[in-house]
CSV table of C-alpha atoms in Angstrom, one decimal:
chain,number,residue,atom,x,y,z
F,1,MET,CA,163.6,314.3,219.8
F,2,VAL,CA,162.7,311.1,221.6
F,3,TYR,CA,161.3,308.4,219.4
F,4,CYS,CA,158.5,306.5,221.2
F,5,VAL,CA,155.0,305.1,220.8
F,6,CYS,CA,152.4,304.7,223.5
F,7,ASN,CA,151.2,301.2,224.5
F,8,LYS,CA,147.9,301.6,222.8
F,9,ALA,CA,149.6,302.6,219.5
F,10,THR,CA,152.0,299.8,219.8
F,11,LEU,CA,149.1,297.3,220.1
F,12,LEU,CA,147.4,298.8,217.1
F,13,ILE,CA,150.5,298.6,215.0
F,14,SER,CA,151.1,295.0,216.0
F,15,LEU,CA,147.5,294.2,214.9
F,16,LEU,CA,148.3,295.6,211.4
F,17,SER,CA,151.3,293.2,210.8
F,18,ILE,CA,149.8,292.2,207.4
F,19,SER,CA,149.4,294.7,204.6
F,20,ILE,CA,145.9,295.8,203.7
F,21,VAL,CA,146.3,294.3,200.2
F,22,ARG,CA,147.9,290.9,200.8
F,23,PHE,CA,145.1,288.5,200.2
F,24,GLY,CA,146.8,286.0,198.0
F,25,LEU,CA,144.7,287.0,195.0
F,26,ALA,CA,147.6,287.9,192.7
F,27,SER,CA,151.3,287.0,192.1
F,28,VAL,CA,154.0,289.5,192.9
F,29,VAL,CA,155.1,290.8,189.6
F,30,SER,CA,158.6,291.9,190.8
F,31,THR,CA,161.6,289.7,190.8
F,32,GLY,CA,163.2,291.3,193.8
F,33,ASP,CA,166.3,292.0,191.7
F,34,PHE,CA,167.1,295.7,191.1
F,35,ASN,CA,169.1,294.8,188.1
F,36,THR,CA,166.1,293.1,186.4
F,37,ASP,CA,163.3,295.4,187.4
F,38,PHE,CA,165.0,298.8,187.3
F,39,HIS,CA,167.5,300.9,185.3
F,40,ILE,CA,169.8,303.6,186.5
F,41,THR,CA,168.7,307.1,185.2
F,42,TRP,CA,171.3,309.3,186.9
F,43,SER,CA,175.0,308.9,187.7
F,44,PRO,CA,175.7,305.2,187.6
F,45,SER,CA,178.9,305.8,189.6
F,46,HIS,CA,176.8,306.8,192.5
F,47,VAL,CA,174.5,303.8,192.5
F,48,ASN,CA,175.7,300.5,194.0
F,49,THR,CA,173.8,297.2,193.9
F,50,SER,CA,174.4,294.2,196.0
F,51,ALA,CA,175.7,291.0,194.4
F,52,ASP,CA,172.3,289.3,194.7
F,53,GLY,CA,170.5,292.4,193.4
F,54,HIS,CA,168.3,292.6,196.5
F,55,SER,CA,169.5,296.0,197.8
F,56,ARG,CA,170.8,299.2,196.2
F,57,THR,CA,172.4,302.3,197.6
F,58,LEU,CA,172.0,305.8,196.3
F,59,MET,CA,174.8,308.3,197.0
F,60,LEU,CA,174.9,312.1,197.0
F,61,ASP,CA,178.1,314.1,197.0
F,62,GLN,CA,179.3,317.5,195.6
F,63,GLU,CA,179.7,315.9,192.2
F,64,SER,CA,176.2,314.4,191.8
F,65,GLY,CA,173.1,312.8,193.2
F,66,SER,CA,171.7,309.6,191.8
F,67,SER,CA,168.5,307.9,190.8
F,68,PHE,CA,166.9,304.8,189.2
F,69,ALA,CA,163.5,304.0,187.6
F,70,SER,CA,161.4,300.9,187.0
F,71,ASN,CA,161.4,299.2,183.6
F,72,ASN,CA,157.6,298.8,183.7
F,73,MET,CA,154.8,301.3,184.3
F,74,PHE,CA,151.9,300.5,186.5
F,75,LEU,CA,148.2,301.5,187.0
F,76,PHE,CA,146.9,300.4,190.5
F,77,GLY,CA,148.3,297.9,193.0
F,78,GLU,CA,150.7,298.1,195.9
F,79,ILE,CA,154.4,298.8,196.0
F,80,ASP,CA,156.5,298.2,199.2
F,81,MET,CA,160.1,299.4,199.5
F,82,ARG,CA,162.4,298.9,202.5
F,83,ILE,CA,164.5,302.0,203.1
F,84,LYS,CA,167.2,303.0,205.6
F,85,LEU,CA,167.9,306.7,205.5
F,86,ILE,CA,171.2,308.7,205.8
F,87,LEU,CA,172.8,308.3,209.2
F,88,GLY,CA,174.0,311.4,211.0
F,89,TYR,CA,174.0,314.9,209.5
F,90,SER,CA,171.6,314.9,206.5
F,91,ALA,CA,170.4,318.5,206.3
F,92,GLY,CA,169.5,319.6,202.8
F,93,THR,CA,169.3,316.1,201.4
F,94,VAL,CA,166.1,314.7,199.9
F,95,LEU,CA,165.5,311.0,199.2
F,96,ALA,CA,162.4,310.7,197.0
F,97,TYR,CA,160.5,307.4,196.4
F,98,TYR,CA,157.6,307.9,194.1
F,99,LEU,CA,155.3,307.0,191.2
F,100,THR,CA,155.1,309.4,188.3
F,101,SER,CA,153.5,309.5,184.9
F,102,ASP,CA,156.2,312.0,183.6
F,103,ARG,CA,153.8,314.0,181.5
F,104,PRO,CA,152.9,317.7,181.5
F,105,ASN,CA,149.5,316.9,183.1
F,106,ARG,CA,151.3,314.4,185.3
F,107,ASP,CA,150.0,312.2,188.0
F,108,GLU,CA,152.4,311.5,190.9
F,109,ILE,CA,152.4,309.9,194.3
F,110,ASP,CA,155.4,311.0,196.5
F,111,PHE,CA,157.3,310.0,199.5
F,112,GLU,CA,160.0,312.6,200.2
F,113,PHE,CA,162.4,312.2,203.1
F,114,LEU,CA,163.8,315.5,204.2
F,115,GLY,CA,167.1,315.3,206.0
F,116,ASN,CA,168.1,317.3,209.1
F,117,VAL,CA,171.0,318.3,211.3
F,118,THR,CA,172.4,315.7,213.6
F,119,GLY,CA,170.1,315.0,216.5
F,120,GLN,CA,167.0,316.4,214.9
F,121,PRO,CA,164.4,314.1,213.2
F,122,TYR,CA,163.8,313.4,209.6
F,123,ILE,CA,160.6,314.8,208.2
F,124,LEU,CA,158.5,312.6,205.9
F,125,GLN,CA,156.7,314.7,203.3
F,126,THR,CA,154.0,313.2,201.1
F,127,ASN,CA,152.4,314.8,198.1
F,128,ILE,CA,149.9,313.9,195.4
F,129,TYR,CA,149.8,315.3,191.9
F,130,ALA,CA,146.7,314.8,189.8
F,131,ASP,CA,146.2,316.0,186.2
F,132,GLY,CA,149.3,318.2,186.6
F,133,SER,CA,148.2,319.8,189.9
F,134,GLY,CA,150.1,319.3,193.1
F,135,ASN,CA,150.4,321.6,196.2
F,136,ARG,CA,149.0,318.8,198.4
F,137,GLU,CA,151.9,318.4,200.9
F,138,GLU,CA,151.5,316.8,204.3
F,139,ARG,CA,154.4,316.4,206.7
F,140,ILE,CA,154.9,314.1,209.7
F,141,TYR,CA,157.6,313.1,212.2
F,142,LEU,CA,158.1,309.4,212.2
F,143,TRP,CA,157.6,307.5,215.5
F,144,PHE,CA,161.1,305.8,215.1
F,145,ASP,CA,164.5,306.8,213.9
F,146,PRO,CA,164.5,305.8,210.2
F,147,THR,CA,168.3,305.9,210.0
F,148,LYS,CA,168.9,303.0,212.5
F,149,ASP,CA,167.2,300.2,210.6
F,150,PHE,CA,165.1,299.4,207.5
F,151,HIS,CA,161.4,300.2,207.5
F,152,THR,CA,158.7,299.5,204.8
F,153,TYR,CA,157.2,302.4,202.9
F,154,SER,CA,154.2,301.4,200.8
F,155,ILE,CA,152.0,302.9,198.2
F,156,PHE,CA,148.6,301.3,197.7
F,157,TRP,CA,146.5,302.7,194.8
F,158,ASN,CA,143.2,301.8,193.3
F,159,LEU,CA,140.3,303.5,191.6
F,160,TYR,CA,138.9,304.6,195.0
F,161,GLN,CA,141.8,305.7,197.1
F,162,ILE,CA,145.5,306.2,197.5
F,163,VAL,CA,146.9,305.0,200.8
F,164,LEU,CA,150.5,305.8,201.9
F,165,MET,CA,151.8,303.5,204.6
F,166,VAL,CA,154.8,303.2,206.9
F,167,ASP,CA,155.3,299.7,208.2
F,168,TRP,CA,151.6,299.2,207.1
F,169,VAL,CA,150.4,302.0,209.2
F,170,PRO,CA,148.4,304.5,207.1
F,171,VAL,CA,150.0,307.9,207.2
F,172,ARG,CA,148.1,309.5,204.3
F,173,VAL,CA,144.9,308.8,202.4
F,174,TYR,CA,143.7,310.6,199.3
F,175,ARG,CA,140.2,309.6,198.1
F,176,ASN,CA,138.8,309.7,194.7
F,177,HIS,CA,136.4,312.6,194.7
F,178,ALA,CA,136.3,313.0,190.9
F,179,ASP,CA,132.5,313.2,191.0
F,180,GLU,CA,133.0,316.4,193.1
F,181,GLY,CA,135.4,317.9,190.5
F,182,VAL,CA,138.6,316.9,192.4
F,183,ALA,CA,141.4,315.4,190.1
F,184,PHE,CA,142.4,311.9,190.9
F,185,PRO,CA,145.1,309.7,189.3
F,186,ARG,CA,143.0,307.1,187.5
F,187,TRP,CA,144.0,306.9,183.8
F,188,GLN,CA,147.7,307.4,183.5
F,189,PRO,CA,150.2,304.6,184.1
F,190,MET,CA,153.2,305.6,186.4
F,191,THR,CA,156.8,304.6,186.6
F,192,LEU,CA,158.4,303.9,190.0
F,193,LYS,CA,161.4,306.0,190.8
F,194,ALA,CA,163.9,306.7,193.6
F,195,SER,CA,166.4,309.6,193.7
F,196,LEU,CA,168.8,311.2,196.2
F,197,TRP,CA,169.5,314.8,195.6
F,198,ASN,CA,170.4,318.2,197.0
F,199,GLY,CA,167.3,320.1,198.0
F,200,ASP,CA,168.9,322.5,200.5
F,201,SER,CA,167.2,325.5,198.9
F,202,TRP,CA,164.0,324.4,200.7
F,203,ALA,CA,164.2,320.9,202.4
F,204,THR,CA,165.4,321.7,205.9
F,205,ARG,CA,163.9,324.6,207.8
F,206,GLY,CA,162.9,326.2,204.6
F,207,GLY,CA,166.4,326.2,203.3
F,208,GLU,CA,168.1,327.6,206.4
F,209,ASP,CA,170.2,324.4,207.0
F,210,LYS,CA,172.4,323.6,204.0
F,211,VAL,CA,174.1,320.4,202.9
F,212,ASP,CA,177.5,320.1,204.7
F,213,TRP,CA,179.6,318.4,202.0
F,214,SER,CA,182.4,317.7,204.6
F,215,LYS,CA,180.0,315.2,206.2
F,216,GLY,CA,179.4,313.3,202.9
F,217,PRO,CA,179.1,311.3,200.9
F,218,PHE,CA,175.5,310.8,201.9
F,219,VAL,CA,174.2,307.3,201.3
F,220,ALA,CA,170.6,305.8,201.6
F,221,THR,CA,169.9,302.1,201.1
F,222,LEU,CA,166.8,300.6,199.5
F,223,GLY,CA,165.9,296.9,199.3
F,224,ASP,CA,163.5,293.9,199.7
F,225,TYR,CA,160.9,295.6,197.5
F,226,LYS,CA,157.7,294.1,196.3
F,227,ILE,CA,155.6,295.2,193.4
F,228,ASP,CA,152.1,293.7,193.2
F,229,ALA,CA,150.5,295.9,190.6
F,230,CYS,CA,148.9,296.1,187.2
F,231,VAL,CA,151.6,296.3,184.5
F,232,TRP,CA,150.7,298.8,181.8
F,233,LYS,CA,149.8,297.1,178.5
F,234,GLY,CA,148.4,300.2,176.8
F,235,ASN,CA,144.7,300.0,177.9
F,236,PRO,CA,143.6,301.4,181.2
F,237,ARG,CA,140.4,299.3,181.2
F,238,PHE,CA,142.6,296.2,181.7
F,239,CYS,CA,143.7,297.6,185.1
F,240,ARG,CA,140.3,299.0,186.0
F,241,ALA,CA,138.3,295.9,185.3
F,242,GLY,CA,136.8,293.9,188.2
F,243,SER,CA,138.4,290.4,188.2
F,244,ASN,CA,140.1,288.1,190.7
F,245,SER,CA,143.5,289.0,189.2
F,246,ASN,CA,142.8,292.7,189.7
F,247,TRP,CA,142.6,292.2,193.5
F,248,TRP,CA,143.1,296.0,194.1
F,249,ASN,CA,139.5,296.6,192.9
F,250,LYS,CA,137.9,294.3,195.5
F,251,PRO,CA,135.1,296.0,197.4
F,252,ARG,CA,136.8,295.6,200.7
F,253,LEU,CA,139.7,297.7,199.5
F,254,ARG,CA,137.6,300.7,198.6
F,255,SER,CA,138.1,302.4,202.0
F,256,LEU,CA,140.1,301.9,205.2
F,257,THR,CA,139.2,299.3,207.8
F,258,GLY,CA,138.2,300.4,211.3
F,259,ARG,CA,141.7,299.6,212.6
F,260,GLN,CA,143.4,301.5,209.8
F,261,ARG,CA,141.2,304.6,210.5
F,262,ARG,CA,142.2,304.5,214.2
F,263,LEU,CA,145.9,304.3,213.2
F,264,LEU,CA,145.5,307.1,210.7
F,265,LYS,CA,143.9,309.3,213.4
F,266,TRP,CA,146.7,308.4,215.8
F,267,VAL,CA,149.3,309.5,213.2
F,268,ARG,CA,147.5,312.7,212.5
F,269,LYS,CA,147.0,313.5,216.2
F,270,TYR,CA,150.6,312.8,217.5
F,271,HIS,CA,152.9,313.1,214.4
F,272,LEU,CA,151.4,315.5,211.8
F,273,ILE,CA,153.3,318.8,211.6
F,274,TYR,CA,151.9,320.2,208.3
F,275,ASP,CA,148.7,319.7,206.3
F,276,TYR,CA,147.9,321.8,203.3
F,277,CYS,CA,144.3,321.6,204.2
F,278,GLN,CA,145.0,323.4,207.4
F,279,ASP,CA,146.8,326.3,205.7
F,280,PRO,CA,144.2,328.7,204.4
F,281,LYS,CA,146.7,331.5,204.2
F,282,ARG,CA,148.6,329.6,201.5
F,283,PHE,CA,145.4,329.4,199.4
F,284,HIS,CA,144.2,332.9,200.1
F,285,GLY,CA,141.4,331.7,202.3
F,286,GLN,CA,140.0,329.3,199.7
F,287,LEU,CA,141.1,325.8,200.6
F,288,PRO,CA,141.1,323.1,197.8
F,289,THR,CA,137.8,321.3,197.4
F,290,GLU,CA,139.0,318.0,198.7
F,291,CYS,CA,139.8,319.5,202.1
F,292,SER,CA,136.1,319.7,202.9
F,293,LEU,CA,135.3,316.2,201.7
F,294,PRO,CA,135.7,312.8,203.5
F,295,LYS,CA,139.2,311.3,203.7
F,296,TYR,CA,137.8,307.8,203.9
């Protein structure tokens, strides 16, 4: 696959060089040090952190995958993570970067990077769980090779919408349509997690291409993260309240701007390869309610 962007799209992306939520209204709550803000949850021998704590690698081999999780839980805000994916053959591997409440009726916001055979592009899958219900996958091809350099993958979340961004380009929006009976993550705090694991039963061509262990170990690098979010203190009203410190609740952040809508339309027109809302067969002809409601 050739990675390219038309001139118009390049111009639009350059216009969006500042995140939609960077208005100087709150301090970044993260230290930028993985050793301070996160703890390793799976296979410490497969997790390596730089001396300054600013970058961390996750490794997958035949012995084990690896993962880490934030020490705090969050309810609304923005999280940015710079990621460089596995170079070369990565079929069957899955790097997940996500927020999750870890409860039976869990809320979850997922980035999942699905590896591929050498020469074929990564697939970015996103998914939203709300009140324990998922099955909201979308998949895109990225407009660049994510294994060559770091790119920023962001989750913005407030009471009105969830926006998933790549280099601050919106690639997925999930609106709060709770008044229409659609579940939306709005009460449960979530932990930030990242994991690298073997998903070759489904991740690449529906499980046709397996992990080739002879090409391992497989390593992904994460770093230069920013967490500007409401730290859970036990009361959701604290994070939902309207105040200058709760910048994510500002009226201008209740929907996408005109430029962001144009960028989202560009992503969906040129890079979308699967949308659950375009798969009536999967839902026996009855698409989920949100599929007929406005995205922004």
